[in-house]
């Protein structure tokens, strides 16, 4: 199996100048957020906190998510919340191309999993009529394709999952970074566990702060998982989160516009190649005329890092380009030139 983390470590060792591999945003964390974290530490908030999170933070999230605080739980990042759901499932169904961690987590917990593949030719639209698992993982806006599903498609999927008496895990880490109307399946099906976080919108990847929204009983179950594993999120991180939410509207407007602009420019630079224009997030899943690992290696020699498509499923002739890093425009020009060169080679 291709190991994303091994590949990532290798990129780090090579240390190329242009990083279009990871989804680690280059937009700086707002100064006020950092100050809130520092202030919390200076005030002596250094001990354990409530497992489900600071009441103020749960309340604030509940307010804008339009749920009760008992339907919210705070955790150190979205990933551990995803793990808490996969840990409880019998058979996990994921839609490809997928964020590789779903697979890694399923392996770690020894879970059976099933992959439903989607294709560029169908604009990455999933057909899940044959679904018969007990947990379906959805991720829209999608990493790596940037796809966002229509409301009617989301409803159709939610109904199939409900008919199966299964649970839906909706990874909405890029939910605020949708450039089109985004509908959460929670609107249609109450057995949806929605996972969100502060990593992408607020660039707070290293703070490790995420949350889930679900029915009260489900939140209690997740709480037991957090108690049994990571205990709680440090107070200073949650204080930073509270400050981020105070600035939420301003940050959403600015950050969404920034990534939308990057996606627009990238779409123009790469227009002669095959991909769908992302409707959210900050990735482009680009079809290439050769093996993705070989092509990614060629780019590495030109000082540009991307991930090969194989990291996201059975997509060996794709690469994923992240627009979240610095010098992304320069990187796109290099990718474009390398694409032209390799297509030319293919014709000879
Ligand atoms: N979900 C998806 C689809 C992601 O792409 C990522 C990060 O790349 C995460 C979750 C991770 O979120 P967190 O940093 O909150 O664990």
Coordinates of C-alpha atoms and ligand atoms in Angstrom, one line a residue:
X1 CA 0.0 0.0 0.0
X2 CA 1.3 3.5 -0.8
X3 CA 2.1 5.3 2.4
X4 CA 1.2 9.0 2.3
X5 CA 3.1 9.7 5.5
X6 CA 6.3 8.0 4.3
X7 CA 6.0 10.0 1.1
X8 CA 5.4 13.2 3.1
X9 CA 8.5 12.5 5.3
X10 CA 10.5 12.0 2.1
X11 CA 9.3 15.4 0.7
X12 CA 10.3 17.0 4.1
X13 CA 13.8 15.5 3.8
X14 CA 14.2 16.7 0.2
X15 CA 12.8 20.0 1.3
X16 CA 11.6 21.4 -2.1
X17 CA 11.0 25.1 -2.3
X18 CA 7.4 25.0 -3.5
X19 CA 5.1 22.9 -1.3
X20 CA 1.8 21.9 -3.1
X21 CA 1.5 18.6 -1.2
X22 CA 0.0 19.1 2.2
X23 CA -3.2 21.1 3.0
X24 CA -1.4 23.3 5.6
X25 CA -2.6 26.9 5.0
X26 CA -0.1 29.7 4.6
X27 CA -2.5 32.4 5.6
X28 CA -1.2 33.4 9.0
X29 CA -3.2 32.7 12.2
X30 CA -4.7 36.0 13.4
X31 CA -2.6 37.7 16.0
X32 CA -5.7 38.0 18.3
X33 CA -6.0 34.2 18.3
X34 CA -2.4 33.7 19.3
X35 CA -2.7 36.3 22.0
X36 CA -5.8 34.6 23.4
X37 CA -3.8 31.4 23.7
X38 CA -0.8 33.1 25.4
X39 CA -3.1 35.0 27.8
X40 CA -4.8 31.8 28.8
X41 CA -1.5 30.3 29.7
X42 CA -0.3 33.4 31.6
X43 CA -3.6 33.2 33.5
X44 CA -2.6 29.8 34.7
X45 CA -5.0 27.7 32.7
X46 CA -2.7 24.8 32.6
X47 CA -4.7 21.9 34.0
X48 CA -7.1 19.3 32.6
X49 CA -10.4 20.6 31.3
X50 CA -13.9 19.1 30.9
X51 CA -13.8 16.2 28.5
X52 CA -16.4 17.6 26.2
X53 CA -14.8 21.0 26.1
X54 CA -15.1 24.4 27.8
X55 CA -18.8 25.1 28.2
X56 CA -18.4 28.6 26.7
X57 CA -16.9 27.1 23.5
X58 CA -19.6 24.4 23.2
X59 CA -22.2 27.1 23.7
X60 CA -20.8 29.4 21.1
X61 CA -20.5 26.6 18.6
X62 CA -24.0 25.4 19.4
X63 CA -25.3 29.0 18.8
X64 CA -24.1 29.3 15.2
X65 CA -24.6 25.7 14.3
X66 CA -28.2 26.0 15.6
X67 CA -28.1 23.0 17.9
X68 CA -28.0 22.6 21.7
X69 CA -24.6 22.6 23.6
X70 CA -25.2 18.9 24.5
X71 CA -25.1 18.2 20.8
X72 CA -21.6 19.5 20.5
X73 CA -18.3 18.0 21.6
X74 CA -14.8 19.5 21.3
X75 CA -11.8 17.4 20.5
X76 CA -8.1 17.8 19.6
X77 CA -8.7 18.0 15.8
X78 CA -11.3 16.5 13.4
X79 CA -9.2 13.4 12.9
X80 CA -9.7 11.9 16.3
X81 CA -13.5 12.5 16.0
X82 CA -13.4 10.6 12.7
X83 CA -11.4 7.9 14.5
X84 CA -14.0 7.7 17.2
X85 CA -16.7 6.9 14.7
X86 CA -14.7 4.4 12.7
X87 CA -13.7 2.7 15.9
X88 CA -17.4 2.0 16.6
X89 CA -18.3 0.9 13.1
X90 CA -18.5 -2.7 11.8
X91 CA -18.0 -1.9 8.2
X92 CA -16.8 1.5 6.9
X93 CA -17.8 2.7 3.5
X94 CA -15.7 5.5 1.9
X95 CA -16.0 7.3 -1.3
X96 CA -13.0 7.5 -3.5
X97 CA -11.0 9.6 -4.2
X98 CA -10.7 9.9 -0.4
X99 CA -8.6 11.5 2.3
X100 CA -6.1 8.8 3.0
X101 CA -6.6 9.0 6.8
X102 CA -10.0 7.2 6.5
X103 CA -8.1 4.2 5.3
X104 CA -5.3 4.4 7.8
X105 CA -7.7 4.7 10.7
X106 CA -9.8 1.8 9.4
X107 CA -6.6 -0.3 9.2
X108 CA -5.6 0.8 12.7
X109 CA -8.9 -0.4 14.2
X110 CA -8.9 -3.6 12.0
X111 CA -12.1 -2.5 10.3
X112 CA -13.5 -3.9 7.1
X113 CA -14.0 -1.2 4.6
X114 CA -15.6 -0.8 1.2
X115 CA -14.7 1.8 -1.3
X116 CA -17.2 3.4 -3.7
X117 CA -15.2 4.8 -6.6
X118 CA -16.2 8.0 -8.5
X119 CA -14.8 9.2 -11.8
X120 CA -13.8 12.5 -13.3
X121 CA -16.0 11.6 -16.3
X122 CA -19.0 11.7 -14.0
X123 CA -17.7 14.9 -12.3
X124 CA -16.9 12.8 -9.2
X125 CA -20.6 12.2 -8.4
X126 CA -21.1 9.1 -6.2
X127 CA -23.7 6.4 -6.9
X128 CA -24.3 4.7 -3.6
X129 CA -27.4 2.5 -4.4
X130 CA -25.5 -0.6 -3.4
X131 CA -24.5 0.7 0.0
X132 CA -25.0 -1.8 2.7
X133 CA -22.5 -0.9 5.4
X134 CA -23.2 0.6 8.8
X135 CA -21.1 3.8 8.4
X136 CA -20.9 5.9 5.3
X137 CA -18.2 8.6 5.3
X138 CA -18.9 11.7 3.2
X139 CA -16.4 14.5 2.7
X140 CA -17.7 17.6 0.9
X141 CA -16.3 20.0 -0.1
X142 CA -14.0 17.2 -1.1
X143 CA -10.4 16.6 -0.6
X144 CA -8.9 16.0 -3.2
X145 CA -11.4 16.9 -5.9
X146 CA -13.0 20.1 -4.6
X147 CA -16.4 18.7 -5.5
X148 CA -19.5 19.9 -3.7
X149 CA -22.7 17.8 -4.0
X150 CA -26.1 19.4 -4.8
X151 CA -28.7 19.5 -2.1
X152 CA -30.8 16.9 -4.0
X153 CA -27.8 14.5 -4.2
X154 CA -27.1 14.9 -0.5
X155 CA -30.8 14.1 0.3
X156 CA -30.7 11.1 -2.0
X157 CA -27.6 9.7 -0.2
X158 CA -29.0 10.5 3.3
X159 CA -32.2 8.6 2.4
X160 CA -30.3 5.5 1.3
X161 CA -28.2 5.5 4.5
X162 CA -31.4 5.9 6.6
X163 CA -33.1 3.1 4.7
X164 CA -30.1 0.9 5.7
X165 CA -30.4 2.0 9.3
X166 CA -26.7 3.1 9.1
X167 CA -24.9 6.1 10.3
X168 CA -23.5 9.0 8.3
X169 CA -20.2 10.6 9.1
X170 CA -20.0 14.0 7.4
X171 CA -16.5 15.4 7.4
X172 CA -17.1 19.1 6.8
X173 CA -13.6 20.3 7.6
X174 CA -13.9 22.4 4.4
X175 CA -17.6 23.3 4.9
X176 CA -16.9 27.0 5.3
X177 CA -14.7 27.0 2.3
X178 CA -17.4 26.2 -0.2
X179 CA -17.8 28.6 -3.2
X180 CA -21.3 27.2 -4.0
X181 CA -24.3 26.4 -1.9
X182 CA -23.3 23.6 0.5
X183 CA -25.9 21.4 2.2
X184 CA -25.0 19.2 5.1
X185 CA -26.7 15.7 5.2
X186 CA -27.5 16.6 8.9
X187 CA -30.4 18.5 7.4
X188 CA -32.0 15.3 6.1
X189 CA -30.9 12.6 8.5
X190 CA -30.6 12.9 12.3
X191 CA -28.1 10.0 12.6
X192 CA -25.5 12.2 11.0
X193 CA -22.3 12.9 12.9
X194 CA -20.9 16.2 11.5
X195 CA -17.2 16.8 12.0
X196 CA -15.6 20.2 11.7
X197 CA -12.5 22.0 12.8
X198 CA -10.3 25.0 13.1
X199 CA -7.4 23.6 11.0
X200 CA -8.3 24.9 7.5
X201 CA -10.5 28.0 7.8
X202 CA -8.4 29.6 10.6
X203 CA -5.1 28.0 9.6
X204 CA -4.9 26.5 13.1
X205 CA -3.6 23.1 12.0
X206 CA -1.0 22.8 14.8
X207 CA -3.4 23.9 17.5
X208 CA -5.4 20.6 17.1
X209 CA -8.9 21.8 17.6
X210 CA -12.1 20.3 16.1
X211 CA -15.7 19.5 17.1
X212 CA -18.5 17.2 16.3
X213 CA -22.2 17.8 16.1
X214 CA -24.5 14.8 16.7
X215 CA -27.5 13.6 18.7
X216 CA -27.0 13.8 22.5
X217 CA -26.6 10.1 23.0
X218 CA -24.0 10.0 20.2
X219 CA -22.1 12.9 21.8
X220 CA -22.0 10.9 25.1
X221 CA -20.6 8.0 23.2
X222 CA -17.9 10.1 21.6
X223 CA -17.2 11.6 25.0
X224 CA -16.4 8.1 26.3
X225 CA -13.9 7.7 23.5
X226 CA -12.2 11.0 24.3
X227 CA -12.1 10.0 28.0
X228 CA -10.5 6.7 27.0
X229 CA -7.9 8.3 24.7
X230 CA -6.9 11.9 24.6
X231 CA -8.7 13.2 27.7
X232 CA -9.4 16.8 26.7
X233 CA -8.3 19.7 24.6
X234 CA -5.9 22.1 26.5
X235 CA -7.6 25.3 27.8
X236 CA -5.3 27.7 25.9
X237 CA -6.2 26.0 22.6
X238 CA -9.9 26.3 23.4
X239 CA -9.5 30.0 24.4
X240 CA -7.8 30.5 21.0
X241 CA -10.8 28.8 19.4
X242 CA -13.2 31.1 21.2
X243 CA -11.3 34.1 19.9
X244 CA -11.4 32.6 16.4
X245 CA -15.1 32.3 16.6
X246 CA -15.4 36.0 17.7
X247 CA -13.6 36.9 14.4
X248 CA -15.5 34.2 12.5
X249 CA -17.5 36.2 10.0
X250 CA -14.5 38.4 9.1
X251 CA -12.2 35.4 8.7
X252 CA -14.7 33.4 6.6
X253 CA -15.2 36.2 4.2
X254 CA -11.6 36.9 3.7
X255 CA -10.3 33.3 3.6
X256 CA -13.0 31.9 1.4
X257 CA -12.5 34.8 -1.1
X258 CA -8.7 34.2 -1.0
X259 CA -9.0 30.4 -1.8
X260 CA -11.7 31.1 -4.4
X261 CA -9.3 33.5 -6.1
X262 CA -6.5 31.0 -6.0
X263 CA -8.8 28.3 -7.5
X264 CA -9.9 30.7 -10.2
X265 CA -6.3 31.6 -11.2
X266 CA -5.2 27.9 -11.0
X267 CA -8.1 26.9 -13.2
X268 CA -7.0 29.5 -15.8
X269 CA -3.3 28.4 -15.7
X270 CA -4.3 24.7 -16.0
X271 CA -7.2 25.2 -18.4
X272 CA -5.8 23.0 -21.2
X273 CA -5.7 20.0 -18.9
X274 CA -8.4 17.7 -17.4
X275 CA -9.9 18.3 -14.0
X276 CA -13.1 19.7 -12.5
X277 CA -13.0 23.3 -11.4
X278 CA -13.1 23.0 -7.6
X279 CA -16.4 24.2 -5.9
X280 CA -14.7 24.4 -2.5
X281 CA -11.5 23.7 -0.5
X282 CA -8.1 24.4 -2.1
X283 CA -7.1 21.4 -4.0
X284 CA -7.0 20.4 -7.7
X285 CA -7.1 16.8 -8.7
X286 CA -5.5 16.8 -12.1
X287 CA -5.5 14.0 -14.6
X288 CA -2.1 13.4 -16.2
X289 CA -0.8 11.4 -19.1
X290 CA 1.5 9.2 -17.1
X291 CA 1.9 7.5 -13.7
X292 CA 1.4 10.0 -10.9
X293 CA 4.3 8.8 -8.8
X294 CA 6.7 9.2 -11.8
X295 CA 5.3 12.6 -12.5
X296 CA 5.5 13.7 -8.9
X297 CA 9.1 12.7 -8.8
X298 CA 9.8 14.8 -11.9
X299 CA 8.2 17.7 -10.2
X300 CA 10.3 17.1 -7.1
X301 CA 13.4 17.5 -9.2
X302 CA 12.0 20.9 -10.2
X303 CA 11.5 21.8 -6.6
X304 CA 7.7 21.4 -6.5
X305 CA 6.0 18.8 -4.2
X306 CA 2.6 17.4 -4.9
X307 CA 0.9 14.1 -3.9
X308 CA 0.4 11.3 -6.5
X309 CA -3.2 10.3 -7.1
X310 CA -2.6 6.8 -5.7
X311 CA -2.6 8.4 -2.2
X312 CA -6.4 9.0 -2.7
X313 CA -7.4 5.6 -4.1
X314 CA -7.1 3.8 -7.4
X315 CA -6.1 7.0 -9.3
X316 CA -2.6 6.3 -10.6
X317 CA -2.9 8.8 -13.4
X318 CA -3.7 11.8 -11.2
X319 CA -1.9 14.2 -8.9
X320 CA -3.3 16.4 -6.2
X321 CA -2.2 20.0 -6.1
X322 CA -2.7 22.0 -2.9
X323 CA -3.1 25.7 -3.3
X324 CA -2.8 26.3 0.4
X325 CA 1.0 26.9 0.4
X326 CA 3.2 29.8 -0.6
X327 CA 4.4 30.3 -4.2
X328 CA 1.5 28.3 -5.5
X329 CA 1.3 30.4 -8.7
X330 CA 4.9 29.7 -9.6
X331 CA 4.3 26.0 -8.8
X332 CA 1.4 25.9 -11.2
X333 CA 3.5 27.3 -14.0
X334 CA 6.1 24.7 -13.5
X335 CA 3.4 21.9 -13.4
X336 CA 1.9 23.3 -16.6
X337 CA 5.3 23.2 -18.4
X338 CA 6.1 19.7 -17.1
X339 CA 2.6 18.5 -18.3
X340 CA 3.2 19.9 -21.7
X341 CA 6.7 18.3 -21.9
X342 CA 5.4 14.9 -20.8
X343 CA 2.4 14.9 -23.1
X344 CA 4.8 15.7 -25.9
X345 CA 7.0 12.8 -24.9
X346 CA 3.9 10.5 -24.9
X347 CA 3.2 11.4 -28.5
X348 CA 6.6 10.4 -29.8
Ligands
LIG1 N1 -10.6 15.9 7.1 C1 -10.1 16.1 5.8 C2 -10.9 15.7 4.6 C3 -8.8 16.7 5.7 O1 -8.3 16.9 4.5 C4 -8.1 17.0 6.9 C5 -6.7 17.6 6.8 O2 -6.1 17.6 5.8 C6 -8.7 16.8 8.1 C7 -9.9 16.2 8.2 C8 -7.9 17.0 9.4 O3 -8.5 17.8 10.3 P1 -7.8 18.1 11.7 O4 -6.5 18.9 11.5 O5 -8.8 18.9 12.4 O6 -7.6 16.8 12.3

